[in-house]
Amino acid sequence: EEDLKTANSLAQRLQEVAFTNKWCKKDKAYAGVWIARGTGYPIVGRFFLKQIGLDRVEGFVEQESRAKIYGKCNANEFDLNVQWSNGDLTNIGVMYNPETKESKQLQGRMMPLRTSMKFPYVHYRLIPGTNEYDEDFGNKGSLNKYVFEAKKKGLYDKLLDNFYAVSQLYENISFERLADLFGMDARGAELLAQCLLKCGQVTGAVDQEDQMVIFEKPREALKKFNGQVRDVCLKVQRAYDAIAKEHPKLQQQVKNKIKKEMKARKVSEKAAITSGKGCEDGATSSRTGRVAGGNKKNGNSTNSKMEIAK
C-alpha cells in the first residue's frame, strides 16, 4: 500500500514535469500546472493549462477523462469553461447576474507576478435524470502556479528522458532488464514503468503476466522515421546521378552488370520451375501406372471368375 501511494505521487510529479516541459514557454503566462488550494469542488485539484496562440486556453483537470477546459485570455484577463465528465459545467472568470440573467466574461485576473489567478465563477450542476441544471453563482476562487524545485525537476527530467530513450530502442522490455538499466529491483522497475506511462510522454502498457513493458510507437514517430528513410533514398539517388554525370562509362558498366545479374536470375528461376514441374509429372505418371496396373489385375481376376462360372 505504501509503494502504491509513493507510485501515485511519483506519477503525478512526472505528469506535471512532462506537461510543463512540453507547454510552458516564457511568452505563455497561462501555460502550466495550476493548483487550487483551500477550496472544494469544482475548484479543486490540478488544472493543466496550455496557451494556444495569444488568446486561447485549453487543458484539463487532473486527467483529460475527468474534465476538459476551453477558454480565452488576454494579457491580464481570462475566462474558462470547464466541462466535467459527470455533465456539470463551470464558468470560471464569469460574473453572472441572476436578476437580469446577464453574464460578463473575461472577469478572471492574472496577478502581476504571473504565479496566481483570481476569479469569480458560476457552477451549473446537472440534475440526475434530467437535462436541467442547478445554478450556483456568486462564488470566488483562485489558482496558484506549481513551481518545481530545480534539483527534483532535474531528477524527473532524467527519468523521463531515459525512459523515452528506452522506448525508442525497444518494442518491449522485461522488468528485469529495465531494473538493470535503472539500477533497481524488478518490482521497483514495474512501478516506475507504470508511473512513466501514466504521465503520457510515452505510450504503452504493462504486461504483468509476461513481466514486461510493451511500447506503442505513435504515428508521429512512424511518420518521422518514414521521412528520414525517404530523405536517405533521395540523397542516395542524387549521389548516383552525380556520379553517373561525371562518369558515364561507369554508369553504363553498372547498368550492364545489373542486366546480366537479372538475366541470370530469370534463367535460374525458370530452371527451378521446370525442374519442379518435371518431378511433379514423374510422380503423376507413376501414380497413373500403378492405377492402370491395378485395373488390369482386377480385369484378369474377373475373367477367371467368369470361366469358373461357365
mmCIF file with all atom_site columns, N, CA and C in Angstrom, residues 166-237:
data_model
loop_
_atom_site.group_PDB
_atom_site.id
_atom_site.type_symbol
_atom_site.label_atom_id
_atom_site.label_alt_id
_atom_site.label_comp_id
_atom_site.label_asym_id
_atom_site.label_entity_id
_atom_site.label_seq_id
_atom_site.pdbx_PDB_ins_code
_atom_site.Cartn_x
_atom_site.Cartn_y
_atom_site.Cartn_z
_atom_site.occupancy
_atom_site.B_iso_or_equiv
_atom_site.pdbx_formal_charge
_atom_site.auth_seq_id
_atom_site.auth_comp_id
_atom_site.auth_asym_id
_atom_site.auth_atom_id
_atom_site.pdbx_PDB_model_num
ATOM 1   N N  . VAL A 1 166 ? 14.616 4.463   -23.918 1.00 0.00 ? 166 VAL A N  1
ATOM 2   C CA . VAL A 1 166 ? 14.354 3.018   -23.890 1.00 0.00 ? 166 VAL A CA 1
ATOM 3   C C  . VAL A 1 166 ? 13.207 2.666   -24.835 1.00 0.00 ? 166 VAL A C  1
ATOM 4   N N  . SER A 1 167 ? 12.168 3.491   -24.844 1.00 0.00 ? 167 SER A N  1
ATOM 5   C CA . SER A 1 167 ? 11.008 3.218   -25.700 1.00 0.00 ? 167 SER A CA 1
ATOM 6   C C  . SER A 1 167 ? 11.358 3.297   -27.180 1.00 0.00 ? 167 SER A C  1
ATOM 7   N N  . GLN A 1 168 ? 12.399 4.074   -27.519 1.00 0.00 ? 168 GLN A N  1
ATOM 8   C CA . GLN A 1 168 ? 12.821 4.182   -28.915 1.00 0.00 ? 168 GLN A CA 1
ATOM 9   C C  . GLN A 1 168 ? 13.706 3.007   -29.335 1.00 0.00 ? 168 GLN A C  1
ATOM 10  N N  . LEU A 1 169 ? 14.378 2.387   -28.357 1.00 0.00 ? 169 LEU A N  1
ATOM 11  C CA . LEU A 1 169 ? 15.281 1.274   -28.658 1.00 0.00 ? 169 LEU A CA 1
ATOM 12  C C  . LEU A 1 169 ? 14.579 -0.079  -28.630 1.00 0.00 ? 169 LEU A C  1
ATOM 13  N N  . TYR A 1 170 ? 13.530 -0.196  -27.820 1.00 0.00 ? 170 TYR A N  1
ATOM 14  C CA . TYR A 1 170 ? 12.870 -1.480  -27.618 1.00 0.00 ? 170 TYR A CA 1
ATOM 15  C C  . TYR A 1 170 ? 11.398 -1.399  -28.017 1.00 0.00 ? 170 TYR A C  1
ATOM 16  N N  . GLU A 1 171 ? 10.891 -2.511  -28.564 1.00 0.00 ? 171 GLU A N  1
ATOM 17  C CA . GLU A 1 171 ? 9.440  -2.646  -28.747 1.00 0.00 ? 171 GLU A CA 1
ATOM 18  C C  . GLU A 1 171 ? 8.804  -3.152  -27.466 1.00 0.00 ? 171 GLU A C  1
ATOM 19  N N  . ASN A 1 172 ? 9.529  -3.973  -26.731 1.00 0.00 ? 172 ASN A N  1
ATOM 20  C CA . ASN A 1 172 ? 9.111  -4.396  -25.386 1.00 0.00 ? 172 ASN A CA 1
ATOM 21  C C  . ASN A 1 172 ? 10.368 -4.708  -24.587 1.00 0.00 ? 172 ASN A C  1
ATOM 22  N N  . ILE A 1 173 ? 10.231 -4.627  -23.255 1.00 0.00 ? 173 ILE A N  1
ATOM 23  C CA . ILE A 1 173 ? 11.392 -4.852  -22.394 1.00 0.00 ? 173 ILE A CA 1
ATOM 24  C C  . ILE A 1 173 ? 10.907 -5.477  -21.092 1.00 0.00 ? 173 ILE A C  1
ATOM 25  N N  . SER A 1 174 ? 11.648 -6.459  -20.598 1.00 0.00 ? 174 SER A N  1
ATOM 26  C CA . SER A 1 174 ? 11.265 -7.141  -19.362 1.00 0.00 ? 174 SER A CA 1
ATOM 27  C C  . SER A 1 174 ? 11.528 -6.249  -18.156 1.00 0.00 ? 174 SER A C  1
ATOM 28  N N  . PHE A 1 175 ? 10.826 -6.548  -17.053 1.00 0.00 ? 175 PHE A N  1
ATOM 29  C CA . PHE A 1 175 ? 11.039 -5.781  -15.826 1.00 0.00 ? 175 PHE A CA 1
ATOM 30  C C  . PHE A 1 175 ? 12.487 -5.921  -15.348 1.00 0.00 ? 175 PHE A C  1
ATOM 31  N N  . GLU A 1 176 ? 13.051 -7.132  -15.510 1.00 0.00 ? 176 GLU A N  1
ATOM 32  C CA . GLU A 1 176 ? 14.417 -7.375  -15.047 1.00 0.00 ? 176 GLU A CA 1
ATOM 33  C C  . GLU A 1 176 ? 15.413 -6.527  -15.833 1.00 0.00 ? 176 GLU A C  1
ATOM 34  N N  . ARG A 1 177 ? 15.237 -6.473  -17.161 1.00 0.00 ? 177 ARG A N  1
ATOM 35  C CA . ARG A 1 177 ? 16.140 -5.677  -17.985 1.00 0.00 ? 177 ARG A CA 1
ATOM 36  C C  . ARG A 1 177 ? 15.992 -4.187  -17.669 1.00 0.00 ? 177 ARG A C  1
ATOM 37  N N  . LEU A 1 178 ? 14.758 -3.743  -17.472 1.00 0.00 ? 178 LEU A N  1
ATOM 38  C CA . LEU A 1 178 ? 14.521 -2.351  -17.121 1.00 0.00 ? 178 LEU A CA 1
ATOM 39  C C  . LEU A 1 178 ? 15.129 -2.034  -15.755 1.00 0.00 ? 178 LEU A C  1
ATOM 40  N N  . ALA A 1 179 ? 15.052 -3.003  -14.829 1.00 0.00 ? 179 ALA A N  1
ATOM 41  C CA . ALA A 1 179 ? 15.642 -2.825  -13.500 1.00 0.00 ? 179 ALA A CA 1
ATOM 42  C C  . ALA A 1 179 ? 17.152 -2.664  -13.596 1.00 0.00 ? 179 ALA A C  1
ATOM 43  N N  . ASP A 1 180 ? 17.789 -3.442  -14.490 1.00 0.00 ? 180 ASP A N  1
ATOM 44  C CA . ASP A 1 180 ? 19.242 -3.319  -14.695 1.00 0.00 ? 180 ASP A CA 1
ATOM 45  C C  . ASP A 1 180 ? 19.607 -1.935  -15.220 1.00 0.00 ? 180 ASP A C  1
ATOM 46  N N  . LEU A 1 181 ? 18.793 -1.433  -16.152 1.00 0.00 ? 181 LEU A N  1
ATOM 47  C CA . LEU A 1 181 ? 19.092 -0.137  -16.759 1.00 0.00 ? 181 LEU A CA 1
ATOM 48  C C  . LEU A 1 181 ? 18.941 1.018   -15.768 1.00 0.00 ? 181 LEU A C  1
ATOM 49  N N  . PHE A 1 182 ? 17.959 0.897   -14.855 1.00 0.00 ? 182 PHE A N  1
ATOM 50  C CA . PHE A 1 182 ? 17.688 1.989   -13.923 1.00 0.00 ? 182 PHE A CA 1
ATOM 51  C C  . PHE A 1 182 ? 18.273 1.742   -12.540 1.00 0.00 ? 182 PHE A C  1
ATOM 52  N N  . GLY A 1 183 ? 18.960 0.604   -12.349 1.00 0.00 ? 183 GLY A N  1
ATOM 53  C CA . GLY A 1 183 ? 19.618 0.338   -11.076 1.00 0.00 ? 183 GLY A CA 1
ATOM 54  C C  . GLY A 1 183 ? 18.670 0.120   -9.922  1.00 0.00 ? 183 GLY A C  1
ATOM 55  N N  . MET A 1 184 ? 17.688 -0.777  -10.089 1.00 0.00 ? 184 MET A N  1
ATOM 56  C CA . MET A 1 184 ? 16.715 -1.074  -9.028  1.00 0.00 ? 184 MET A CA 1
ATOM 57  C C  . MET A 1 184 ? 16.242 -2.515  -9.176  1.00 0.00 ? 184 MET A C  1
ATOM 58  N N  . ASP A 1 185 ? 15.352 -2.955  -8.270  1.00 0.00 ? 185 ASP A N  1
ATOM 59  C CA . ASP A 1 185 ? 14.835 -4.313  -8.383  1.00 0.00 ? 185 ASP A CA 1
ATOM 60  C C  . ASP A 1 185 ? 13.660 -4.342  -9.358  1.00 0.00 ? 185 ASP A C  1
ATOM 61  N N  . ALA A 1 186 ? 13.197 -5.556  -9.695  1.00 0.00 ? 186 ALA A N  1
ATOM 62  C CA . ALA A 1 186 ? 12.153 -5.721  -10.713 1.00 0.00 ? 186 ALA A CA 1
ATOM 63  C C  . ALA A 1 186 ? 10.842 -5.066  -10.291 1.00 0.00 ? 186 ALA A C  1
ATOM 64  N N  . ARG A 1 187 ? 10.494 -5.164  -9.004  1.00 0.00 ? 187 ARG A N  1
ATOM 65  C CA . ARG A 1 187 ? 9.263  -4.556  -8.518  1.00 0.00 ? 187 ARG A CA 1
ATOM 66  C C  . ARG A 1 187 ? 9.317  -3.037  -8.673  1.00 0.00 ? 187 ARG A C  1
ATOM 67  N N  . GLY A 1 188 ? 10.461 -2.460  -8.329  1.00 0.00 ? 188 GLY A N  1
ATOM 68  C CA . GLY A 1 188 ? 10.627 -1.022  -8.488  1.00 0.00 ? 188 GLY A CA 1
ATOM 69  C C  . GLY A 1 188 ? 10.545 -0.600  -9.946  1.00 0.00 ? 188 GLY A C  1
ATOM 70  N N  . ALA A 1 189 ? 11.104 -1.429  -10.838 1.00 0.00 ? 189 ALA A N  1
ATOM 71  C CA . ALA A 1 189 ? 11.069 -1.123  -12.270 1.00 0.00 ? 189 ALA A CA 1
ATOM 72  C C  . ALA A 1 189 ? 9.636  -1.162  -12.795 1.00 0.00 ? 189 ALA A C  1
ATOM 73  N N  . GLU A 1 190 ? 8.843  -2.121  -12.291 1.00 0.00 ? 190 GLU A N  1
ATOM 74  C CA . GLU A 1 190 ? 7.444  -2.208  -12.710 1.00 0.00 ? 190 GLU A CA 1
ATOM 75  C C  . GLU A 1 190 ? 6.665  -0.962  -12.287 1.00 0.00 ? 190 GLU A C  1
ATOM 76  N N  . LEU A 1 191 ? 6.824  -0.556  -11.024 1.00 0.00 ? 191 LEU A N  1
ATOM 77  C CA . LEU A 1 191 ? 6.138  0.632   -10.524 1.00 0.00 ? 191 LEU A CA 1
ATOM 78  C C  . LEU A 1 191 ? 6.589  1.890   -11.269 1.00 0.00 ? 191 LEU A C  1
ATOM 79  N N  . LEU A 1 192 ? 7.901  1.970   -11.536 1.00 0.00 ? 192 LEU A N  1
ATOM 80  C CA . LEU A 1 192 ? 8.430  3.126   -12.256 1.00 0.00 ? 192 LEU A CA 1
ATOM 81  C C  . LEU A 1 192 ? 7.839  3.188   -13.664 1.00 0.00 ? 192 LEU A C  1
ATOM 82  N N  . ALA A 1 193 ? 7.761  2.028   -14.327 1.00 0.00 ? 193 ALA A N  1
ATOM 83  C CA . ALA A 1 193 ? 7.199  1.981   -15.678 1.00 0.00 ? 193 ALA A CA 1
ATOM 84  C C  . ALA A 1 193 ? 5.743  2.441   -15.672 1.00 0.00 ? 193 ALA A C  1
ATOM 85  N N  . GLN A 1 194 ? 4.972  1.994   -14.675 1.00 0.00 ? 194 GLN A N  1
ATOM 86  C CA . GLN A 1 194 ? 3.577  2.418   -14.575 1.00 0.00 ? 194 GLN A CA 1
ATOM 87  C C  . GLN A 1 194 ? 3.471  3.927   -14.402 1.00 0.00 ? 194 GLN A C  1
ATOM 88  N N  . CYS A 1 195 ? 4.350  4.477   -13.574 1.00 0.00 ? 195 CYS A N  1
ATOM 89  C CA . CYS A 1 195 ? 4.359  5.933   -13.348 1.00 0.00 ? 195 CYS A CA 1
ATOM 90  C C  . CYS A 1 195 ? 4.696  6.683   -14.632 1.00 0.00 ? 195 CYS A C  1
ATOM 91  N N  . LEU A 1 196 ? 5.715  6.220   -15.329 1.00 0.00 ? 196 LEU A N  1
ATOM 92  C CA . LEU A 1 196 ? 6.172  6.900   -16.532 1.00 0.00 ? 196 LEU A CA 1
ATOM 93  C C  . LEU A 1 196 ? 5.148  6.799   -17.659 1.00 0.00 ? 196 LEU A C  1
ATOM 94  N N  . LEU A 1 197 ? 4.429  5.683   -17.724 1.00 0.00 ? 197 LEU A N  1
ATOM 95  C CA . LEU A 1 197 ? 3.389  5.539   -18.737 1.00 0.00 ? 197 LEU A CA 1
ATOM 96  C C  . LEU A 1 197 ? 2.179  6.414   -18.404 1.00 0.00 ? 197 LEU A C  1
ATOM 97  N N  . LYS A 1 198 ? 1.868  6.543   -17.124 1.00 0.00 ? 198 LYS A N  1
ATOM 98  C CA . LYS A 1 198 ? 0.724  7.364   -16.703 1.00 0.00 ? 198 LYS A CA 1
ATOM 99  C C  . LYS A 1 198 ? 0.919  8.828   -17.053 1.00 0.00 ? 198 LYS A C  1
ATOM 100 N N  . CYS A 1 199 ? 2.166  9.292   -17.030 1.00 0.00 ? 199 CYS A N  1
ATOM 101 C CA . CYS A 1 199 ? 2.406  10.717  -17.271 1.00 0.00 ? 199 CYS A CA 1
ATOM 102 C C  . CYS A 1 199 ? 2.168  11.093  -18.733 1.00 0.00 ? 199 CYS A C  1
ATOM 103 N N  . GLY A 1 200 ? 2.091  10.104  -19.636 1.00 0.00 ? 200 GLY A N  1
ATOM 104 C CA . GLY A 1 200 ? 1.677  10.362  -21.009 1.00 0.00 ? 200 GLY A CA 1
ATOM 105 C C  . GLY A 1 200 ? 2.759  10.702  -22.001 1.00 0.00 ? 200 GLY A C  1
ATOM 106 N N  . GLN A 1 201 ? 4.014  10.770  -21.567 1.00 0.00 ? 201 GLN A N  1
ATOM 107 C CA . GLN A 1 201 ? 5.079  11.116  -22.508 1.00 0.00 ? 201 GLN A CA 1
ATOM 108 C C  . GLN A 1 201 ? 5.403  9.947   -23.437 1.00 0.00 ? 201 GLN A C  1
ATOM 109 N N  . VAL A 1 202 ? 5.224  8.722   -22.935 1.00 0.00 ? 202 VAL A N  1
ATOM 110 C CA . VAL A 1 202 ? 5.456  7.511   -23.717 1.00 0.00 ? 202 VAL A CA 1
ATOM 111 C C  . VAL A 1 202 ? 4.172  6.688   -23.708 1.00 0.00 ? 202 VAL A C  1
ATOM 112 N N  . THR A 1 203 ? 3.813  6.131   -24.865 1.00 0.00 ? 203 THR A N  1
ATOM 113 C CA . THR A 1 203 ? 2.596  5.329   -24.971 1.00 0.00 ? 203 THR A CA 1
ATOM 114 C C  . THR A 1 203 ? 2.957  3.852   -24.880 1.00 0.00 ? 203 THR A C  1
ATOM 115 N N  . GLY A 1 204 ? 2.215  3.119   -24.059 1.00 0.00 ? 204 GLY A N  1
ATOM 116 C CA . GLY A 1 204 ? 2.485  1.698   -23.909 1.00 0.00 ? 204 GLY A CA 1
ATOM 117 C C  . GLY A 1 204 ? 1.635  1.091   -22.818 1.00 0.00 ? 204 GLY A C  1
ATOM 118 N N  . ALA A 1 205 ? 1.989  -0.132  -22.411 1.00 0.00 ? 205 ALA A N  1
ATOM 119 C CA . ALA A 1 205 ? 1.231  -0.842  -21.376 1.00 0.00 ? 205 ALA A CA 1
ATOM 120 C C  . ALA A 1 205 ? 2.159  -1.775  -20.620 1.00 0.00 ? 205 ALA A C  1
ATOM 121 N N  . VAL A 1 206 ? 1.759  -2.090  -19.388 1.00 0.00 ? 206 VAL A N  1
ATOM 122 C CA . VAL A 1 206 ? 2.498  -3.033  -18.554 1.00 0.00 ? 206 VAL A CA 1
ATOM 123 C C  . VAL A 1 206 ? 1.804  -4.387  -18.618 1.00 0.00 ? 206 VAL A C  1
ATOM 124 N N  . ASP A 1 207 ? 2.529  -5.411  -19.048 1.00 0.00 ? 207 ASP A N  1
ATOM 125 C CA . ASP A 1 207 ? 2.007  -6.774  -19.100 1.00 0.00 ? 207 ASP A CA 1
ATOM 126 C C  . ASP A 1 207 ? 2.532  -7.527  -17.877 1.00 0.00 ? 207 ASP A C  1
ATOM 127 N N  . GLN A 1 208 ? 1.697  -7.645  -16.843 1.00 0.00 ? 208 GLN A N  1
ATOM 128 C CA . GLN A 1 208 ? 2.142  -8.269  -15.597 1.00 0.00 ? 208 GLN A CA 1
ATOM 129 C C  . GLN A 1 208 ? 2.278  -9.784  -15.731 1.00 0.00 ? 208 GLN A C  1
ATOM 130 N N  . GLU A 1 209 ? 1.524  -10.375 -16.658 1.00 0.00 ? 209 GLU A N  1
ATOM 131 C CA . GLU A 1 209 ? 1.612  -11.830 -16.841 1.00 0.00 ? 209 GLU A CA 1
ATOM 132 C C  . GLU A 1 209 ? 2.966  -12.225 -17.407 1.00 0.00 ? 209 GLU A C  1
ATOM 133 N N  . ASP A 1 210 ? 3.414  -11.503 -18.440 1.00 0.00 ? 210 ASP A N  1
ATOM 134 C CA . ASP A 1 210 ? 4.712  -11.797 -19.059 1.00 0.00 ? 210 ASP A CA 1
ATOM 135 C C  . ASP A 1 210 ? 5.845  -10.976 -18.457 1.00 0.00 ? 210 ASP A C  1
ATOM 136 N N  . GLN A 1 211 ? 5.520  -10.145 -17.445 1.00 0.00 ? 211 GLN A N  1
ATOM 137 C CA . GLN A 1 211 ? 6.525  -9.359  -16.736 1.00 0.00 ? 211 GLN A CA 1
ATOM 138 C C  . GLN A 1 211 ? 7.334  -8.479  -17.686 1.00 0.00 ? 211 GLN A C  1
ATOM 139 N N  . MET A 1 212 ? 6.613  -7.655  -18.469 1.00 0.00 ? 212 MET A N  1
ATOM 140 C CA . MET A 1 212 ? 7.319  -6.775  -19.396 1.00 0.00 ? 212 MET A CA 1
ATOM 141 C C  . MET A 1 212 ? 6.521  -5.519  -19.687 1.00 0.00 ? 212 MET A C  1
ATOM 142 N N  . VAL A 1 213 ? 7.208  -4.551  -20.257 1.00 0.00 ? 213 VAL A N  1
ATOM 143 C CA . VAL A 1 213 ? 6.582  -3.310  -20.725 1.00 0.00 ? 213 VAL A CA 1
ATOM 144 C C  . VAL A 1 213 ? 6.525  -3.363  -22.244 1.00 0.00 ? 213 VAL A C  1
ATOM 145 N N  . ILE A 1 214 ? 5.353  -3.084  -22.806 1.00 0.00 ? 214 ILE A N  1
ATOM 146 C CA . ILE A 1 214 ? 5.162  -3.096  -24.252 1.00 0.00 ? 214 ILE A CA 1
ATOM 147 C C  . ILE A 1 214 ? 4.944  -1.661  -24.716 1.00 0.00 ? 214 ILE A C  1
ATOM 148 N N  . PHE A 1 215 ? 5.785  -1.198  -25.629 1.00 0.00 ? 215 PHE A N  1
ATOM 149 C CA . PHE A 1 215 ? 5.696  0.176   -26.117 1.00 0.00 ? 215 PHE A CA 1
ATOM 150 C C  . PHE A 1 215 ? 4.891  0.228   -27.402 1.00 0.00 ? 215 PHE A C  1
ATOM 151 N N  . GLU A 1 216 ? 4.136  1.303   -27.561 1.00 0.00 ? 216 GLU A N  1
ATOM 152 C CA . GLU A 1 216 ? 3.395  1.549   -28.791 1.00 0.00 ? 216 GLU A CA 1
ATOM 153 C C  . GLU A 1 216 ? 4.039  2.735   -29.490 1.00 0.00 ? 216 GLU A C  1
ATOM 154 N N  . LYS A 1 217 ? 4.389  2.528   -30.743 1.00 0.00 ? 217 LYS A N  1
ATOM 155 C CA . LYS A 1 217 ? 5.024  3.609   -31.500 1.00 0.00 ? 217 LYS A CA 1
ATOM 156 C C  . LYS A 1 217 ? 3.946  4.560   -32.018 1.00 0.00 ? 217 LYS A C  1
ATOM 157 N N  . PRO A 1 218 ? 3.963  5.825   -31.621 1.00 0.00 ? 218 PRO A N  1
ATOM 158 C CA . PRO A 1 218 ? 2.958  6.775   -32.109 1.00 0.00 ? 218 PRO A CA 1
ATOM 159 C C  . PRO A 1 218 ? 3.110  7.028   -33.603 1.00 0.00 ? 218 PRO A C  1
ATOM 160 N N  . ARG A 1 219 ? 2.024  7.408   -34.230 1.00 0.00 ? 219 ARG A N  1
ATOM 161 C CA . ARG A 1 219 ? 2.043  7.648   -35.674 1.00 0.00 ? 219 ARG A CA 1
ATOM 162 C C  . ARG A 1 219 ? 3.028  8.746   -36.051 1.00 0.00 ? 219 ARG A C  1
ATOM 163 N N  . GLU A 1 220 ? 3.162  9.724   -35.165 1.00 0.00 ? 220 GLU A N  1
ATOM 164 C CA . GLU A 1 220 ? 4.093  10.815  -35.462 1.00 0.00 ? 220 GLU A CA 1
ATOM 165 C C  . GLU A 1 220 ? 5.520  10.294  -35.596 1.00 0.00 ? 220 GLU A C  1
ATOM 166 N N  . ALA A 1 221 ? 5.873  9.325   -34.713 1.00 0.00 ? 221 ALA A N  1
ATOM 167 C CA . ALA A 1 221 ? 7.221  8.759   -34.765 1.00 0.00 ? 221 ALA A CA 1
ATOM 168 C C  . ALA A 1 221 ? 7.422  7.973   -36.057 1.00 0.00 ? 221 ALA A C  1
ATOM 169 N N  . LEU A 1 222 ? 6.376  7.222   -36.458 1.00 0.00 ? 222 LEU A N  1
ATOM 170 C CA . LEU A 1 222 ? 6.478  6.448   -37.694 1.00 0.00 ? 222 LEU A CA 1
ATOM 171 C C  . LEU A 1 222 ? 6.593  7.378   -38.901 1.00 0.00 ? 222 LEU A C  1
ATOM 172 N N  . LYS A 1 223 ? 5.821  8.473   -38.871 1.00 0.00 ? 223 LYS A N  1
ATOM 173 C CA . LYS A 1 223 ? 5.903  9.434   -39.966 1.00 0.00 ? 223 LYS A CA 1
ATOM 174 C C  . LYS A 1 223 ? 7.304  10.034  -40.046 1.00 0.00 ? 223 LYS A C  1
ATOM 175 N N  . LYS A 1 224 ? 7.867  10.352  -38.873 1.00 0.00 ? 224 LYS A N  1
ATOM 176 C CA . LYS A 1 224 ? 9.210  10.923  -38.833 1.00 0.00 ? 224 LYS A CA 1
ATOM 177 C C  . LYS A 1 224 ? 10.228 9.924   -39.381 1.00 0.00 ? 224 LYS A C  1
ATOM 178 N N  . PHE A 1 225 ? 10.084 8.647   -38.964 1.00 0.00 ? 225 PHE A N  1
ATOM 179 C CA . PHE A 1 225 ? 11.011 7.616   -39.443 1.00 0.00 ? 225 PHE A CA 1
ATOM 180 C C  . PHE A 1 225 ? 10.885 7.447   -40.953 1.00 0.00 ? 225 PHE A C  1
ATOM 181 N N  . ASN A 1 226 ? 9.636  7.396   -41.466 1.00 0.00 ? 226 ASN A N  1
ATOM 182 C CA . ASN A 1 226 ? 9.427  7.258   -42.907 1.00 0.00 ? 226 ASN A CA 1
ATOM 183 C C  . ASN A 1 226 ? 10.036 8.438   -43.659 1.00 0.00 ? 226 ASN A C  1
ATOM 184 N N  . GLY A 1 227 ? 9.913  9.626   -43.074 1.00 0.00 ? 227 GLY A N  1
ATOM 185 C CA . GLY A 1 227 ? 10.514 10.797  -43.698 1.00 0.00 ? 227 GLY A CA 1
ATOM 186 C C  . GLY A 1 227 ? 12.024 10.709  -43.751 1.00 0.00 ? 227 GLY A C  1
ATOM 187 N N  . GLN A 1 228 ? 12.622 10.176  -42.682 1.00 0.00 ? 228 GLN A N  1
ATOM 188 C CA . GLN A 1 228 ? 14.075 10.003  -42.663 1.00 0.00 ? 228 GLN A CA 1
ATOM 189 C C  . GLN A 1 228 ? 14.535 9.005   -43.713 1.00 0.00 ? 228 GLN A C  1
ATOM 190 N N  . VAL A 1 229 ? 13.777 7.901   -43.853 1.00 0.00 ? 229 VAL A N  1
ATOM 191 C CA . VAL A 1 229 ? 14.104 6.901   -44.874 1.00 0.00 ? 229 VAL A CA 1
ATOM 192 C C  . VAL A 1 229 ? 14.006 7.516   -46.270 1.00 0.00 ? 229 VAL A C  1
ATOM 193 N N  . ARG A 1 230 ? 12.959 8.302   -46.495 1.00 0.00 ? 230 ARG A N  1
ATOM 194 C CA . ARG A 1 230 ? 12.779 8.948   -47.802 1.00 0.00 ? 230 ARG A CA 1
ATOM 195 C C  . ARG A 1 230 ? 13.939 9.894   -48.100 1.00 0.00 ? 230 ARG A C  1
ATOM 196 N N  . ASP A 1 231 ? 14.369 10.652  -47.088 1.00 0.00 ? 231 ASP A N  1
ATOM 197 C CA . ASP A 1 231 ? 15.482 11.587  -47.272 1.00 0.00 ? 231 ASP A CA 1
ATOM 198 C C  . ASP A 1 231 ? 16.767 10.845  -47.637 1.00 0.00 ? 231 ASP A C  1
ATOM 199 N N  . VAL A 1 232 ? 17.008 9.707   -46.970 1.00 0.00 ? 232 VAL A N  1
ATOM 200 C CA . VAL A 1 232 ? 18.203 8.915   -47.281 1.00 0.00 ? 232 VAL A CA 1
ATOM 201 C C  . VAL A 1 232 ? 18.148 8.409   -48.717 1.00 0.00 ? 232 VAL A C  1
ATOM 202 N N  . CYS A 1 233 ? 16.977 7.923   -49.131 1.00 0.00 ? 233 CYS A N  1
ATOM 203 C CA . CYS A 1 233 ? 16.824 7.415   -50.503 1.00 0.00 ? 233 CYS A CA 1
ATOM 204 C C  . CYS A 1 233 ? 17.074 8.523   -51.527 1.00 0.00 ? 233 CYS A C  1
ATOM 205 N N  . LEU A 1 234 ? 16.562 9.713   -51.250 1.00 0.00 ? 234 LEU A N  1
ATOM 206 C CA . LEU A 1 234 ? 16.774 10.835  -52.164 1.00 0.00 ? 234 LEU A CA 1
ATOM 207 C C  . LEU A 1 234 ? 18.248 11.207  -52.255 1.00 0.00 ? 234 LEU A C  1
ATOM 208 N N  . LYS A 1 235 ? 18.929 11.191  -51.102 1.00 0.00 ? 235 LYS A N  1
ATOM 209 C CA . LYS A 1 235 ? 20.356 11.505  -51.089 1.00 0.00 ? 235 LYS A CA 1
ATOM 210 C C  . LYS A 1 235 ? 21.157 10.479  -51.881 1.00 0.00 ? 235 LYS A C  1
ATOM 211 N N  . VAL A 1 236 ? 20.801 9.199   -51.733 1.00 0.00 ? 236 VAL A N  1
ATOM 212 C CA . VAL A 1 236 ? 21.484 8.146   -52.486 1.00 0.00 ? 236 VAL A CA 1
ATOM 213 C C  . VAL A 1 236 ? 21.258 8.334   -53.981 1.00 0.00 ? 236 VAL A C  1
ATOM 214 N N  . GLN A 1 237 ? 20.004 8.675   -54.362 1.00 0.00 ? 237 GLN A N  1
ATOM 215 C CA . GLN A 1 237 ? 19.687 8.884   -55.774 1.00 0.00 ? 237 GLN A CA 1
ATOM 216 C C  . GLN A 1 237 ? 20.472 10.074  -56.338 1.00 0.00 ? 237 GLN A C  1
#
